[in-house]
PDB file of N, CA and C in Angstrom:
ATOM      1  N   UNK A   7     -13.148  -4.354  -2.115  1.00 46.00           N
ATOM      2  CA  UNK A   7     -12.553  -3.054  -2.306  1.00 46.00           C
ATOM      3  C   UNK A   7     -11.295  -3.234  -3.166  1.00 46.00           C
ATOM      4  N   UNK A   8     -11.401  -2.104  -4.130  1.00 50.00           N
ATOM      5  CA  UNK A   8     -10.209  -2.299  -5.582  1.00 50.00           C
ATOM      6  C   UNK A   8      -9.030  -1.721  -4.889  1.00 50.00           C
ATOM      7  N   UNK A   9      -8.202  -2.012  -5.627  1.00 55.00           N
ATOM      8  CA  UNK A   9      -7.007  -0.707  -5.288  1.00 55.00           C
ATOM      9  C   UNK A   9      -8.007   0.918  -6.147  1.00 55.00           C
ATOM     10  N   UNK A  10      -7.054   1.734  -5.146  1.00 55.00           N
ATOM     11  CA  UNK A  10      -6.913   3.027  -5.565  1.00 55.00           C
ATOM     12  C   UNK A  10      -6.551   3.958  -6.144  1.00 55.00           C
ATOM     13  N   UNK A  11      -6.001   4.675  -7.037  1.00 70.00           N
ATOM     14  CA  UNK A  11      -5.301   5.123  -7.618  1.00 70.00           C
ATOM     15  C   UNK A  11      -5.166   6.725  -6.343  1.00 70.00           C
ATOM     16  N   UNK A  12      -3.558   6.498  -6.131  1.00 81.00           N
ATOM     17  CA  UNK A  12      -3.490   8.427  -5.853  1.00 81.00           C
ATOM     18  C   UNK A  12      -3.193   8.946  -6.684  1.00 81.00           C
ATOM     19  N   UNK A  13      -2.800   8.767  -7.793  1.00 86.00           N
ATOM     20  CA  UNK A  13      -2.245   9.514  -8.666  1.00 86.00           C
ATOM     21  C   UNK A  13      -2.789   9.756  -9.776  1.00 86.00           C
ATOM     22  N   UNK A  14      -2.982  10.242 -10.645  1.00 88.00           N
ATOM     23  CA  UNK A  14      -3.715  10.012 -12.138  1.00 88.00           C
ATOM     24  C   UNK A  14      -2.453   9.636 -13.118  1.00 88.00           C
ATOM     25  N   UNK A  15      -2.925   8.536 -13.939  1.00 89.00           N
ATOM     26  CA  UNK A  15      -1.943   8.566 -15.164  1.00 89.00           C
ATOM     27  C   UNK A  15      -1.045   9.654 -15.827  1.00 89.00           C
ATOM     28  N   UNK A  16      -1.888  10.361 -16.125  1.00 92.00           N
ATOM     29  CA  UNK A  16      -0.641  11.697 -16.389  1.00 92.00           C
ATOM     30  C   UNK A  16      -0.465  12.586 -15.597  1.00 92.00           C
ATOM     31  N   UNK A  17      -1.190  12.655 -14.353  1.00 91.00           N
ATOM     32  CA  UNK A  17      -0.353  13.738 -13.819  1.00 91.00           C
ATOM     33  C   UNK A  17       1.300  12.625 -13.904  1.00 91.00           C
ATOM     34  N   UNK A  18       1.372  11.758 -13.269  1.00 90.00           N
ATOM     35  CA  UNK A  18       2.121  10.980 -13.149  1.00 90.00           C
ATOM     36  C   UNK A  18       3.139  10.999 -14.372  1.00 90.00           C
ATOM     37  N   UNK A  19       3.135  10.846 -15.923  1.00 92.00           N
ATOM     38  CA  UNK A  19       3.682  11.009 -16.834  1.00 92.00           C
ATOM     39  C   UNK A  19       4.112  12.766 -16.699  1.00 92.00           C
ATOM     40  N   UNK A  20       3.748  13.477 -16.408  1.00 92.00           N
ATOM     41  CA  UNK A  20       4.099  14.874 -16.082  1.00 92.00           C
ATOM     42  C   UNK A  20       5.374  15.046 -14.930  1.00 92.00           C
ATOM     43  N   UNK A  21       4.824  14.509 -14.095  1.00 91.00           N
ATOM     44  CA  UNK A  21       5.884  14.539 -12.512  1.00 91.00           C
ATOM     45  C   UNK A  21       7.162  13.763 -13.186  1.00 91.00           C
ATOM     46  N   UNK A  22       6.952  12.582 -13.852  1.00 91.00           N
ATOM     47  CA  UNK A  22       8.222  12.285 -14.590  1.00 91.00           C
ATOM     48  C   UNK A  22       8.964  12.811 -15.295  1.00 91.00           C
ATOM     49  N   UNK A  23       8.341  13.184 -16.242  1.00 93.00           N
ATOM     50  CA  UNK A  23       8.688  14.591 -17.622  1.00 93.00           C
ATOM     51  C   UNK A  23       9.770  15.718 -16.991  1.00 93.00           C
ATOM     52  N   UNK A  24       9.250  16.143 -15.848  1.00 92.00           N
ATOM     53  CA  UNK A  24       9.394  17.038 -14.777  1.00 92.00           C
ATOM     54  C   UNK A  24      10.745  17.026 -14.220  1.00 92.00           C
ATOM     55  N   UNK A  25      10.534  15.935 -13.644  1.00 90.00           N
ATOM     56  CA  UNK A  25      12.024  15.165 -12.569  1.00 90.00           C
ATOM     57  C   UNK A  25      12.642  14.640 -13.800  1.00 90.00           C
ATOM     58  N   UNK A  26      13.339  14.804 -14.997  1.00 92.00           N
ATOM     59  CA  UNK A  26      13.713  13.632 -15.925  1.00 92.00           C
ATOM     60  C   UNK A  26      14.814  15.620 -16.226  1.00 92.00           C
ATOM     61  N   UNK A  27      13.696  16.373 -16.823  1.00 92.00           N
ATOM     62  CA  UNK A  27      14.372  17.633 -17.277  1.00 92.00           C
ATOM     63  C   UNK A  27      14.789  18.176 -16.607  1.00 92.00           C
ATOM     64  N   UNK A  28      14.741  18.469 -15.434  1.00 89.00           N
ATOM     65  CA  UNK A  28      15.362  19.281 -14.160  1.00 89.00           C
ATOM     66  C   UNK A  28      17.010  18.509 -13.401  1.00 89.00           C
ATOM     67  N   UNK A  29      17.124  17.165 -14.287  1.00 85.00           N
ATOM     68  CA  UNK A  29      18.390  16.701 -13.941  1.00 85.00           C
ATOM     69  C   UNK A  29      18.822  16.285 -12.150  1.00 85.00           C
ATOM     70  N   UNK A  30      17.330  16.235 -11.835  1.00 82.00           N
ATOM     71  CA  UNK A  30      17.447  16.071 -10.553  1.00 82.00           C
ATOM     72  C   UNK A  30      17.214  16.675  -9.524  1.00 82.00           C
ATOM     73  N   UNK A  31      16.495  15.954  -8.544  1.00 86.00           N
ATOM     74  CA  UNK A  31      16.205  17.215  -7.018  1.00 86.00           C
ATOM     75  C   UNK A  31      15.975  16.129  -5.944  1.00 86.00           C
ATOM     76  N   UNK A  32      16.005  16.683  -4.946  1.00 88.00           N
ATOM     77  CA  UNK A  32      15.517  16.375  -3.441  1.00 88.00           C
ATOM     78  C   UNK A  32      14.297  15.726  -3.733  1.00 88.00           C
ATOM     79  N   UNK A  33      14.504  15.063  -2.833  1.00 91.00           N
ATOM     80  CA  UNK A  33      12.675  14.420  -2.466  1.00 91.00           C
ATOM     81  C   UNK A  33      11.799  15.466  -1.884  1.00 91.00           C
ATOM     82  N   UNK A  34      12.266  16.416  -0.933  1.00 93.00           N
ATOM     83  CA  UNK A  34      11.435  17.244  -1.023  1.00 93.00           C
ATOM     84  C   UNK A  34      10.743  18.582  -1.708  1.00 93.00           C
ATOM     85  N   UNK A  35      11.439  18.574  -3.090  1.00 92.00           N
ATOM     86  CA  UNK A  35      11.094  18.907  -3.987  1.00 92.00           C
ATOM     87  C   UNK A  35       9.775  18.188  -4.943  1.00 92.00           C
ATOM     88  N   UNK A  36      10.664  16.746  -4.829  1.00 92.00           N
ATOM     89  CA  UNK A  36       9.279  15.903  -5.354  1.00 92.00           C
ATOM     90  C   UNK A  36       8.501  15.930  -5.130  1.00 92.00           C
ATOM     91  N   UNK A  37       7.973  15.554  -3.090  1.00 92.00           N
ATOM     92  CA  UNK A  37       6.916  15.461  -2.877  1.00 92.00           C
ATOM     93  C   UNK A  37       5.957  17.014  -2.966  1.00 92.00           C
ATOM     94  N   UNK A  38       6.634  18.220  -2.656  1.00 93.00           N
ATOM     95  CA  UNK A  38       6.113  19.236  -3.702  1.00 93.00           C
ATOM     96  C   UNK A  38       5.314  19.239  -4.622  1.00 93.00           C
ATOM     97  N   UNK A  39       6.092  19.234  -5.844  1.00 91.00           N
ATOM     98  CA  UNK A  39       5.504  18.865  -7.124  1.00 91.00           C
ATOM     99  C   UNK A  39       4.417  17.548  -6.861  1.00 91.00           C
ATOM    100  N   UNK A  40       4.502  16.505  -6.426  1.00 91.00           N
ATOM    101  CA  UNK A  40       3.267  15.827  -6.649  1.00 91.00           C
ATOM    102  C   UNK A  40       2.192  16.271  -5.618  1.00 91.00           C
ATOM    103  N   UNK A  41       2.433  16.907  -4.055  1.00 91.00           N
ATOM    104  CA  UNK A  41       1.627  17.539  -3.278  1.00 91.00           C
ATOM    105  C   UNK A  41      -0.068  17.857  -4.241  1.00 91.00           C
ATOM    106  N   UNK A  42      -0.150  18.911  -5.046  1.00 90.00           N
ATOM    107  CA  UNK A  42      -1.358  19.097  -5.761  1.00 90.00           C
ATOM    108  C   UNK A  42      -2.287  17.849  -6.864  1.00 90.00           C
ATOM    109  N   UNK A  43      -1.483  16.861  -7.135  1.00 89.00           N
ATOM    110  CA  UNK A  43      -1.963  15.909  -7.825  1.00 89.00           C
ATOM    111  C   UNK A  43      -2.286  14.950  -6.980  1.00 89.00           C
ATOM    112  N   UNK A  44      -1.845  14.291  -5.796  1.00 88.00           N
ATOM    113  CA  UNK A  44      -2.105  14.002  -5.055  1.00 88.00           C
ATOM    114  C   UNK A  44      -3.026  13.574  -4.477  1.00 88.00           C
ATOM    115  N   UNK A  45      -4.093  12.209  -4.134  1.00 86.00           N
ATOM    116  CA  UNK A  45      -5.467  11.783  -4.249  1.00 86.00           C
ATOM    117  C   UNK A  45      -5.794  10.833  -3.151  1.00 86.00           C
ATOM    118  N   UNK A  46      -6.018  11.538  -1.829  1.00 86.00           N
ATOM    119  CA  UNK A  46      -6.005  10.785  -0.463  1.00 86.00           C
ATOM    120  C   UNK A  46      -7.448  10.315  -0.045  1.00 86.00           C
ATOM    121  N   UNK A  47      -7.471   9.080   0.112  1.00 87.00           N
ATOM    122  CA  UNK A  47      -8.913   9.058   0.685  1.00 87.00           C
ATOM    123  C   UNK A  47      -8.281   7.570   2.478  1.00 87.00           C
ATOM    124  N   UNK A  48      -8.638   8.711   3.441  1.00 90.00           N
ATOM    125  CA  UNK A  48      -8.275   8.484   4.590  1.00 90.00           C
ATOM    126  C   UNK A  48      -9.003   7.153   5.029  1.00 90.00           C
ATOM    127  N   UNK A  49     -10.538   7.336   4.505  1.00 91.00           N
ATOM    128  CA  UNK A  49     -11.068   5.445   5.000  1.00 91.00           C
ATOM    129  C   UNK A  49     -10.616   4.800   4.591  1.00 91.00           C
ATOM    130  N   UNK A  50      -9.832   4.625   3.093  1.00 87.00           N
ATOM    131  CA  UNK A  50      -9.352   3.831   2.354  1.00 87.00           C
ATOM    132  C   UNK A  50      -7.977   3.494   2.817  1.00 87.00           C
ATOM    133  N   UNK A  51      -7.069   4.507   3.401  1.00 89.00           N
ATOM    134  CA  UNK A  51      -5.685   4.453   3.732  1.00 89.00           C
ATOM    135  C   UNK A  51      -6.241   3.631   5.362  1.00 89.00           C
ATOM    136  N   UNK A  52      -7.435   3.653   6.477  1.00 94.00           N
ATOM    137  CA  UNK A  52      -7.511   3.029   7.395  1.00 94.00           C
ATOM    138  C   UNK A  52      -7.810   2.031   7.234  1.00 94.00           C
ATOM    139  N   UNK A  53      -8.432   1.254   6.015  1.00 91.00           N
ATOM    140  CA  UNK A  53      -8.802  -0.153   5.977  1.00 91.00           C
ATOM    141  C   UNK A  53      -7.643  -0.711   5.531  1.00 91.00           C
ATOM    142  N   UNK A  54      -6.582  -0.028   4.851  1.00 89.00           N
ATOM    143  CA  UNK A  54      -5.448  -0.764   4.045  1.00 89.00           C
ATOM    144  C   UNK A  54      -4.677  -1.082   5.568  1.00 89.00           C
ATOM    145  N   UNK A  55      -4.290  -0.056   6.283  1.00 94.00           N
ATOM    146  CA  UNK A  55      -3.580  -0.237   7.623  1.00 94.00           C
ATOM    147  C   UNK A  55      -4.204  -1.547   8.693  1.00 94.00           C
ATOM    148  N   UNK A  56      -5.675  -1.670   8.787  1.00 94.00           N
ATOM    149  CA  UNK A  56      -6.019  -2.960   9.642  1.00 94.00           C
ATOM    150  C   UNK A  56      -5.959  -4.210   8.791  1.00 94.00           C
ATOM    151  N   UNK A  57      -5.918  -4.454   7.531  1.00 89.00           N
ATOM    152  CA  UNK A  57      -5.894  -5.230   7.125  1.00 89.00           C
ATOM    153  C   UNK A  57      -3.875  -5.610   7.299  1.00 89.00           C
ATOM    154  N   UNK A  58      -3.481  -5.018   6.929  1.00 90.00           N
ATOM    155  CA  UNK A  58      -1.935  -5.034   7.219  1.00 90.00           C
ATOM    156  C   UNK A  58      -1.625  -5.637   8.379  1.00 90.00           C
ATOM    157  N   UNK A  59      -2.435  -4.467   9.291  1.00 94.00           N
ATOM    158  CA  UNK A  59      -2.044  -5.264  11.032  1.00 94.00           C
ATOM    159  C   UNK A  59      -2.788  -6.604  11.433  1.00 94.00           C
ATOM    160  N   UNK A  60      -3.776  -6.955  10.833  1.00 89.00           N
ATOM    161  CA  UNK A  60      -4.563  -8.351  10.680  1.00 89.00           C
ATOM    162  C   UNK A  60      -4.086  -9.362  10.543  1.00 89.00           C
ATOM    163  N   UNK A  61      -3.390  -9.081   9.043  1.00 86.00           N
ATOM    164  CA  UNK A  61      -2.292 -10.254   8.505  1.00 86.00           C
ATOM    165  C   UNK A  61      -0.773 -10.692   9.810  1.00 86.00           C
ATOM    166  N   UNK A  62      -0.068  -9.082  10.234  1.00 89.00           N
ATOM    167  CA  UNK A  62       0.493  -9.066  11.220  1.00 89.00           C
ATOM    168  C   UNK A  62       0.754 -10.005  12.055  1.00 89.00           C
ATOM    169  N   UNK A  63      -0.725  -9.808  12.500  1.00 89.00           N
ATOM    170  CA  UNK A  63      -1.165 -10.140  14.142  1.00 89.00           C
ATOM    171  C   UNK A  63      -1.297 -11.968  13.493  1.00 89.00           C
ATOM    172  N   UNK A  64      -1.829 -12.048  12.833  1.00 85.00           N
ATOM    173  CA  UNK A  64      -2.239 -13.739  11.961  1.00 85.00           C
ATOM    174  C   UNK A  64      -0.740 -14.550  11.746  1.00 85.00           C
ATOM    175  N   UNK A  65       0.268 -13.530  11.242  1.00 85.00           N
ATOM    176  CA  UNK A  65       1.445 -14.424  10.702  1.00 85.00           C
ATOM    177  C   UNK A  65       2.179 -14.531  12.353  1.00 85.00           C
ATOM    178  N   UNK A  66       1.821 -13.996  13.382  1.00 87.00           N
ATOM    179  CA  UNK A  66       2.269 -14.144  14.699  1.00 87.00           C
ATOM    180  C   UNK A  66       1.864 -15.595  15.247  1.00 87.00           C
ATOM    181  N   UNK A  67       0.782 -15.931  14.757  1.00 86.00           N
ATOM    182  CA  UNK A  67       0.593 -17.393  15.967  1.00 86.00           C
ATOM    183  C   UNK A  67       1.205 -18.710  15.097  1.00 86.00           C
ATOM    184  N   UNK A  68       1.975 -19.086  16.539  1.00 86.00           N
ATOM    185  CA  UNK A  68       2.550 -20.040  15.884  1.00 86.00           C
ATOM    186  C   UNK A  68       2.080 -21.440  17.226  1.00 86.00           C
ATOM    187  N   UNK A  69       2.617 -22.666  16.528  1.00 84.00           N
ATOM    188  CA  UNK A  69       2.460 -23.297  17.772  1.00 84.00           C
ATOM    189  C   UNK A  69       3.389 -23.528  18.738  1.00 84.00           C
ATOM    190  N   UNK A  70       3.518 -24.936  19.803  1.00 89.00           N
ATOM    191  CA  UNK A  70       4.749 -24.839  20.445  1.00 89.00           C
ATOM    192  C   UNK A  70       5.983 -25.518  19.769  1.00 89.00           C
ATOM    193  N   UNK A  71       6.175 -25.686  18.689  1.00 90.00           N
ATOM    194  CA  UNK A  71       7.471 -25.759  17.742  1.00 90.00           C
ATOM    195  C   UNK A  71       8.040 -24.662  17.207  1.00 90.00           C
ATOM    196  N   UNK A  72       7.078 -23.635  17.369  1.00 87.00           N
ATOM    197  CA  UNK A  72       7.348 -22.614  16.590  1.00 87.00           C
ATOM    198  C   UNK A  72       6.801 -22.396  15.219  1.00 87.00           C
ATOM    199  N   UNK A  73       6.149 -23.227  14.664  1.00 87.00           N
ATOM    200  CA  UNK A  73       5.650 -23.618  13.374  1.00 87.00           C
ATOM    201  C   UNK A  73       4.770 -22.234  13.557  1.00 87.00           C
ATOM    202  N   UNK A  74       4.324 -21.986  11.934  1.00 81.00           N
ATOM    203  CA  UNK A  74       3.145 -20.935  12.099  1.00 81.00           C
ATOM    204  C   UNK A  74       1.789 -21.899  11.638  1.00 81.00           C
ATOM    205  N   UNK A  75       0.987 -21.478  12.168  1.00 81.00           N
ATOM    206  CA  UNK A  75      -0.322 -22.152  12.576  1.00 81.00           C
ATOM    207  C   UNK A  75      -1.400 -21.377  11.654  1.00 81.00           C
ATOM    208  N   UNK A  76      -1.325 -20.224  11.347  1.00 80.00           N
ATOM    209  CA  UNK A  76      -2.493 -18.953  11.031  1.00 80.00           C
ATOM    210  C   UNK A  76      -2.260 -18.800   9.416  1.00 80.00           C
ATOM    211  N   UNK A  77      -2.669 -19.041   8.296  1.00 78.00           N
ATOM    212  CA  UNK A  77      -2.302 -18.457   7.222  1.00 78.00           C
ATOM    213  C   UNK A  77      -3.341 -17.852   6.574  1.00 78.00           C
ATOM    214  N   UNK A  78      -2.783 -16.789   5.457  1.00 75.00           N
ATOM    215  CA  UNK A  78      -4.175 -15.787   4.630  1.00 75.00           C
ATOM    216  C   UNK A  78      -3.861 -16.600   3.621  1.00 75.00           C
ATOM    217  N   UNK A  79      -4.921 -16.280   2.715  1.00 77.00           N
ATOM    218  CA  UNK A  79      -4.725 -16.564   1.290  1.00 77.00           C
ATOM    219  C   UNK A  79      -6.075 -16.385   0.543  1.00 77.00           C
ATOM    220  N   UNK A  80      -6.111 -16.087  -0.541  1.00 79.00           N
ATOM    221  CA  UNK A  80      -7.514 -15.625  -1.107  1.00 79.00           C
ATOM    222  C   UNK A  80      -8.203 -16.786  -1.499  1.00 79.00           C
ATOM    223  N   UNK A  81      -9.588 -17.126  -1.741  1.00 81.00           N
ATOM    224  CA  UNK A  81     -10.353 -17.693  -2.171  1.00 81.00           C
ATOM    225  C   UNK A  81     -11.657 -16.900  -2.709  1.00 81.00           C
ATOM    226  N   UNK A  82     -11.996 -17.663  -4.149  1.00 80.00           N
ATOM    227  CA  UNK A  82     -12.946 -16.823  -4.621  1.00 80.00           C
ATOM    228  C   UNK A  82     -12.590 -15.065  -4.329  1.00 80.00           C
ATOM    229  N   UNK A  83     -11.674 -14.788  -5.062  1.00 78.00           N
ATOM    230  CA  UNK A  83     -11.812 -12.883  -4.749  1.00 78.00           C
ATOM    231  C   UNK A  83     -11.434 -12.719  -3.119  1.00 78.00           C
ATOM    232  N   UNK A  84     -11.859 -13.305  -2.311  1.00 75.00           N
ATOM    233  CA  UNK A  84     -12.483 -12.785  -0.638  1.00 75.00           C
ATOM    234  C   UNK A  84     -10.723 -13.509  -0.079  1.00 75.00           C
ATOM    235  N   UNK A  85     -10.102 -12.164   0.772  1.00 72.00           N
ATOM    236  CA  UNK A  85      -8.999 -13.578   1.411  1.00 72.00           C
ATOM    237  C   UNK A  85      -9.718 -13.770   2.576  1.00 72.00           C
ATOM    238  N   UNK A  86      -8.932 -14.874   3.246  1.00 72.00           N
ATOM    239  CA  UNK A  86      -9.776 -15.653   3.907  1.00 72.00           C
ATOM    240  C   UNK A  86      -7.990 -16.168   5.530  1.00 72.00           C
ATOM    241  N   UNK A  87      -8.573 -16.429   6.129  1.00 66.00           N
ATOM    242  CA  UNK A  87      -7.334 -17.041   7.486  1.00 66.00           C
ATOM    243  C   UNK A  87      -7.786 -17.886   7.793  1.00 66.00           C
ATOM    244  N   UNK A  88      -6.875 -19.145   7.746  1.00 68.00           N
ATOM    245  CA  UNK A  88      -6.807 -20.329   8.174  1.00 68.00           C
ATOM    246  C   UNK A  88      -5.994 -21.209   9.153  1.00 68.00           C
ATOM    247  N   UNK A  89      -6.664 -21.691   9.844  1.00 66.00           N
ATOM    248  CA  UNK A  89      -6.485 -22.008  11.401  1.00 66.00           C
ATOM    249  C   UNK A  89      -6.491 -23.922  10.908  1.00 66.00           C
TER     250      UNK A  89
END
C-alpha cells in the first residue's frame, strides 16, 4: 500500500495562493478552506494507525538491560520486525 494523497496538487497550490493573499488567518479558517478539497479514505487512515501502534508496541520490548530487542526495517519493499 502507496501513500495517499488527501490533497490534490492544485487544489493545494490554490489553498496557498489563498492563505499567501489574505495576509493571514486562523487555522480555523484554513481548515475551512481546505474542508471541500479534502480526500479521506477511513481504511486507509485505519491501517496507517495499526501499523503506527505495531511499530509502538515493537519499539517497547526490550530486554533485562533495558536494551531494545524488537526492530522494523524494510526489506525488499515489505517492512519486516526483528527479534
Amino acid at each position: 500500500m502507496g501513500r495517499t494523497r488527501t490533497l490534490e496538487p492544485k487544489a493545494r497550490e490554490v489553498i496557498i495562493q489563498i492563505l499567501r493573499d489574505s495576509g493571514g488567518m486562523d487555522r480555523d479558517e484554513l481548515v475551512d478552506l481546505l474542508r471541500p478539497y479534502f480526500q479521506f479514505d477511513p481504511e486507509a487512515a485505519k491501517e496507517q494507525a495499526l501499523k503506527r501502534q505495531a511499530q509502538r508496541i515493537a519499539s517497547q520490548v526490550r530486554d533485562e538491560y533495558g536494551t531494545r530487542t524488537v526492530f522494523n526495517y524494510k526489506a525488499d519493499g515489505a517492512s519486516r520486525c526483528q527479534y
